[in-house]
Amino acid sequence: MPINTILVPQGAEYKAVCRGLSGVTGSIPTVVAIPVGMKPLLKYLQQSPGNGQFLAPKSRVLIMGICGSLSDRHTVGDIVLYQDCVYQGKQQECDRTFTAQLHSLISQKASLVKALTSDRVIWSAAEKRHLGETLAADVVDMEGFTALEFFKASGVSVAILRVVSDDCQHNIPDLTSAINSDGSLNPLPLAMGMLRQPLAATRLIRGSLTALKVLEQVTNLLINLRHI
């Protein structure tokens, strides 16, 4: 089951996936750091000089990273495999065969979910639960729908595997202003957002560290199992 490319948001998530691959022997997929957010990702995918490598016919792209939970069923550290992604009433499906093959490898560890992609940080617990209930979505991210829509037009098979970093019972800091227009994180607004809500920030940091460790482990497991 070849995975040609892994796309993962730049920063801590990218580093976690690279750490997971560092102990793997044999061939490993190309890992590409992508910007955070829908518009920056689309611009990157359209303009990246290296996108020929993951737009090759019949290539398989696995998107990895962390996500937020919209449901009591999924808590910090849970591994989720997307079935589909919704955004403003539209829906994009992940490649069913690719997803089923990944699920067969780690079915004891991963849940199949419906995801919401958002163009801003969903930080309020009340809004998370409301979105989960009204859209029947399990988790939220900021890139999935855009990637699925882009690659579908190119005939590339895409699967999405993420780890939950924050639950739907607690607020996290509103860090929307910390995301630059190019999809990078701006350290000063990030720090200010954390300082304004210290309890929520502590919870987010703790949850993110847990999720990143699981992301590292599942990357290693998945690529090793692929070689068996």
Tab-separated table of C-alpha atoms in Angstrom:
chain	number	residue	atom	x	y	z
A	1	MET	CA	0.000	0.000	0.000
A	2	PRO	CA	2.186	2.862	-1.187
A	3	ILE	CA	1.828	6.284	0.400
A	4	ASN	CA	3.661	8.673	-1.896
A	5	THR	CA	3.413	11.883	0.101
A	6	ILE	CA	2.460	12.946	3.614
A	7	LEU	CA	1.204	16.508	3.971
A	8	VAL	CA	1.257	17.916	7.501
A	9	PRO	CA	0.845	21.460	8.865
A	10	GLN	CA	4.170	23.212	9.407
A	11	GLY	CA	5.674	23.566	12.865
A	12	ALA	CA	5.160	21.114	15.719
A	13	GLU	CA	2.924	18.733	13.728
A	14	TYR	CA	5.455	18.447	10.894
A	15	LYS	CA	8.262	17.829	13.405
A	16	ALA	CA	6.240	15.096	15.150
A	17	VAL	CA	5.637	13.232	11.880
A	18	CYS	CA	9.336	13.527	10.955
A	19	ARG	CA	10.301	12.117	14.366
A	20	GLY	CA	7.904	9.226	13.776
A	21	LEU	CA	9.590	8.455	10.461
A	22	SER	CA	13.146	8.809	11.765
A	23	GLY	CA	13.306	5.244	13.058
A	24	VAL	CA	11.714	3.644	9.999
A	25	THR	CA	13.847	1.438	7.791
A	26	GLY	CA	13.064	1.001	4.120
A	27	SER	CA	11.344	3.474	1.841
A	28	ILE	CA	9.428	6.306	3.439
A	29	PRO	CA	7.011	8.800	1.882
A	30	THR	CA	8.020	12.353	1.092
A	31	VAL	CA	6.891	14.607	3.960
A	32	VAL	CA	5.790	18.115	3.013
A	33	ALA	CA	5.084	20.932	5.502
A	34	ILE	CA	1.936	22.832	4.491
A	35	PRO	CA	0.567	26.201	5.659
A	36	VAL	CA	-2.207	26.392	8.250
A	37	GLY	CA	-5.679	27.395	7.044
A	38	MET	CA	-7.845	26.992	3.965
A	39	LYS	CA	-6.797	29.956	1.810
A	40	PRO	CA	-3.049	29.671	2.492
A	41	LEU	CA	-3.182	25.933	1.747
A	42	LEU	CA	-5.032	26.401	-1.541
A	43	LYS	CA	-2.563	29.061	-2.653
A	44	TYR	CA	0.332	26.784	-1.691
A	45	LEU	CA	-1.096	23.781	-3.546
A	46	GLN	CA	-1.758	25.845	-6.664
A	47	GLN	CA	1.635	27.539	-6.729
A	48	SER	CA	4.051	25.084	-5.122
A	49	PRO	CA	6.854	24.229	-7.555
A	50	GLY	CA	7.049	20.756	-6.053
A	51	ASN	CA	3.391	19.868	-6.388
A	52	GLY	CA	4.111	17.783	-9.456
A	53	GLN	CA	5.346	15.045	-7.136
A	54	PHE	CA	1.980	14.672	-5.444
A	55	LEU	CA	-0.152	15.382	-8.486
A	56	ALA	CA	1.175	12.390	-10.407
A	57	PRO	CA	-1.654	10.134	-11.629
A	58	LYS	CA	-2.674	7.428	-9.128
A	59	SER	CA	-0.451	8.883	-6.417
A	60	ARG	CA	-1.602	8.643	-2.806
A	61	VAL	CA	-1.464	11.545	-0.411
A	62	LEU	CA	-1.946	11.122	3.344
A	63	ILE	CA	-2.765	14.270	5.292
A	64	MET	CA	-1.767	14.117	8.948
A	65	GLY	CA	-1.884	16.483	11.915
A	66	ILE	CA	-3.989	17.363	14.944
A	67	CYS	CA	-7.643	18.412	15.208
A	68	GLY	CA	-10.289	19.533	17.690
A	69	SER	CA	-13.165	17.375	18.913
A	70	LEU	CA	-16.806	18.379	18.395
A	71	SER	CA	-18.186	15.342	20.208
A	72	ASP	CA	-17.983	13.716	23.640
A	73	ARG	CA	-17.036	10.504	21.822
A	74	HIS	CA	-13.575	11.809	20.955
A	75	THR	CA	-11.111	13.066	23.548
A	76	VAL	CA	-7.503	14.246	23.633
A	77	GLY	CA	-5.118	11.681	22.147
A	78	ASP	CA	-7.752	9.845	20.080
A	79	ILE	CA	-6.717	8.889	16.535
A	80	VAL	CA	-9.306	9.616	13.834
A	81	LEU	CA	-9.512	8.648	10.171
A	82	TYR	CA	-11.746	10.882	8.081
A	83	GLN	CA	-14.513	9.479	5.914
A	84	ASP	CA	-15.471	12.895	4.610
A	85	CYS	CA	-15.139	16.615	5.235
A	86	VAL	CA	-17.821	19.339	5.185
A	87	TYR	CA	-17.557	23.091	4.704
A	88	GLN	CA	-20.468	25.526	4.343
A	89	GLY	CA	-22.920	22.833	3.300
A	90	LYS	CA	-20.569	21.184	0.806
A	91	GLN	CA	-18.990	17.773	1.277
A	92	GLN	CA	-15.839	16.080	0.001
A	93	GLU	CA	-15.152	12.376	0.516
A	94	CYS	CA	-11.801	10.828	1.288
A	95	ASP	CA	-10.698	7.968	-0.956
A	96	ARG	CA	-12.661	4.987	0.355
A	97	THR	CA	-10.207	2.248	-0.645
A	98	PHE	CA	-7.175	4.102	0.708
A	99	THR	CA	-9.004	4.934	3.959
A	100	ALA	CA	-10.226	1.347	4.397
A	101	GLN	CA	-6.684	0.019	3.925
A	102	LEU	CA	-5.329	2.412	6.538
A	103	HIS	CA	-8.173	1.528	8.913
A	104	SER	CA	-7.463	-2.181	8.537
A	105	LEU	CA	-3.902	-1.547	9.739
A	106	ILE	CA	-4.844	0.482	12.821
A	107	SER	CA	-8.549	-0.256	13.348
A	108	GLN	CA	-8.010	-0.965	17.050
A	109	LYS	CA	-6.559	2.500	17.512
A	110	ALA	CA	-8.480	4.722	15.067
A	111	SER	CA	-12.116	5.792	14.715
A	112	LEU	CA	-13.764	6.660	11.400
A	113	VAL	CA	-15.206	10.185	11.585
A	114	LYS	CA	-16.946	12.978	9.735
A	115	ALA	CA	-14.928	16.209	9.867
A	116	LEU	CA	-15.724	19.896	9.596
A	117	THR	CA	-13.186	22.232	8.034
A	118	SER	CA	-13.254	25.801	9.359
A	119	ASP	CA	-11.653	28.991	8.072
A	120	ARG	CA	-11.076	30.184	11.657
A	121	VAL	CA	-10.125	28.702	15.027
A	122	ILE	CA	-13.164	27.172	16.774
A	123	TRP	CA	-12.133	27.976	20.345
A	124	SER	CA	-15.394	28.005	22.316
A	125	ALA	CA	-16.587	24.716	23.837
A	126	ALA	CA	-20.218	25.806	23.362
A	127	GLU	CA	-19.661	26.462	19.649
A	128	LYS	CA	-17.846	23.156	19.233
A	129	ARG	CA	-20.759	21.232	20.713
A	130	HIS	CA	-23.265	23.264	18.672
A	131	LEU	CA	-21.400	22.583	15.415
A	132	GLY	CA	-21.034	18.918	16.290
A	133	GLU	CA	-24.761	18.573	16.892
A	134	THR	CA	-26.052	20.648	13.968
A	135	LEU	CA	-23.633	19.264	11.366
A	136	ALA	CA	-23.306	15.738	12.808
A	137	ALA	CA	-19.544	16.253	12.637
A	138	ASP	CA	-17.053	14.635	15.011
A	139	VAL	CA	-13.923	16.769	14.641
A	140	VAL	CA	-12.762	20.102	13.198
A	141	ASP	CA	-9.632	21.145	11.314
A	142	MET	CA	-8.564	24.034	9.060
A	143	GLU	CA	-7.255	22.261	5.935
A	144	GLY	CA	-9.081	19.003	5.145
A	145	PHE	CA	-11.863	20.171	2.828
A	146	THR	CA	-9.528	22.376	0.784
A	147	ALA	CA	-7.060	19.542	0.245
A	148	LEU	CA	-9.763	17.054	-0.739
A	149	GLU	CA	-11.326	19.494	-3.190
A	150	PHE	CA	-7.970	20.332	-4.774
A	151	PHE	CA	-6.748	16.760	-5.162
A	152	LYS	CA	-10.082	15.384	-6.360
A	153	ALA	CA	-9.771	17.534	-9.477
A	154	SER	CA	-6.367	15.926	-10.129
A	155	GLY	CA	-7.430	12.308	-9.597
A	156	VAL	CA	-5.160	11.891	-6.566
A	157	SER	CA	-6.252	9.516	-3.771
A	158	VAL	CA	-6.358	11.256	-0.396
A	159	ALA	CA	-6.793	9.958	3.143
A	160	ILE	CA	-6.726	12.060	6.313
A	161	LEU	CA	-5.497	10.854	9.689
A	162	ARG	CA	-5.398	13.202	12.661
A	163	VAL	CA	-5.069	13.122	16.439
A	164	VAL	CA	-7.438	15.036	18.743
A	165	SER	CA	-5.626	17.797	20.668
A	166	ASP	CA	-8.588	19.533	22.360
A	167	ASP	CA	-11.986	18.280	23.527
A	168	CYS	CA	-15.438	19.877	23.312
A	169	GLN	CA	-15.829	20.376	27.053
A	170	HIS	CA	-13.376	23.237	27.487
A	171	ASN	CA	-12.514	26.490	25.733
A	172	ILE	CA	-9.114	26.961	24.124
A	173	PRO	CA	-7.562	30.402	23.502
A	174	ASP	CA	-8.848	32.212	20.409
A	175	LEU	CA	-5.693	32.126	18.289
A	176	THR	CA	-7.228	33.148	14.947
A	177	SER	CA	-5.264	36.425	14.951
A	178	ALA	CA	-2.011	34.488	15.425
A	179	ILE	CA	-2.319	32.861	11.982
A	180	ASN	CA	-0.703	34.990	9.271
A	181	SER	CA	-2.190	35.331	5.805
A	182	ASP	CA	0.470	32.925	4.481
A	183	GLY	CA	-0.569	30.227	6.960
A	184	SER	CA	2.403	30.639	9.309
A	185	LEU	CA	2.053	31.329	13.041
A	186	ASN	CA	2.919	34.761	14.402
A	187	PRO	CA	4.680	34.270	17.767
A	188	LEU	CA	3.624	37.582	19.390
A	189	PRO	CA	-0.177	37.340	18.904
A	190	LEU	CA	0.153	33.638	19.764
A	191	ALA	CA	1.815	34.484	23.084
A	192	MET	CA	-0.667	37.297	23.798
A	193	GLY	CA	-3.617	34.996	23.092
A	194	MET	CA	-2.193	32.420	25.471
A	195	LEU	CA	-1.523	34.989	28.223
A	196	ARG	CA	-5.051	36.381	28.043
A	197	GLN	CA	-6.513	32.959	28.825
A	198	PRO	CA	-3.920	31.152	30.960
A	199	LEU	CA	-6.113	28.231	32.056
A	200	ALA	CA	-7.318	27.550	28.522
A	201	ALA	CA	-3.748	27.963	27.265
A	202	THR	CA	-2.382	25.446	29.769
A	203	ARG	CA	-5.058	22.966	28.730
A	204	LEU	CA	-4.324	23.509	25.039
A	205	ILE	CA	-0.570	23.061	25.524
A	206	ARG	CA	-1.063	19.893	27.541
A	207	GLY	CA	-3.522	18.486	24.996
A	208	SER	CA	-1.292	19.416	22.063
A	209	LEU	CA	1.747	17.739	23.606
A	210	THR	CA	-0.280	14.561	24.181
A	211	ALA	CA	-1.640	14.645	20.620
A	212	LEU	CA	1.781	15.300	19.069
A	213	LYS	CA	3.271	12.319	20.909
A	214	VAL	CA	0.451	10.093	19.600
A	215	LEU	CA	0.921	11.574	16.101
A	216	GLU	CA	4.600	10.620	16.234
A	217	GLN	CA	3.764	7.090	17.403
A	218	VAL	CA	1.003	6.441	14.855
A	219	THR	CA	3.235	7.711	12.019
A	220	ASN	CA	5.911	5.216	13.012
A	221	LEU	CA	3.386	2.404	13.437
A	222	LEU	CA	1.645	3.066	10.143
A	223	ILE	CA	4.778	3.206	8.007
A	224	ASN	CA	6.309	0.155	9.711
A	225	LEU	CA	3.112	-1.864	9.236
A	226	ARG	CA	3.023	-0.808	5.611
A	227	HIS	CA	6.301	-2.665	5.102
A	228	ILE	CA	5.095	-5.940	6.629
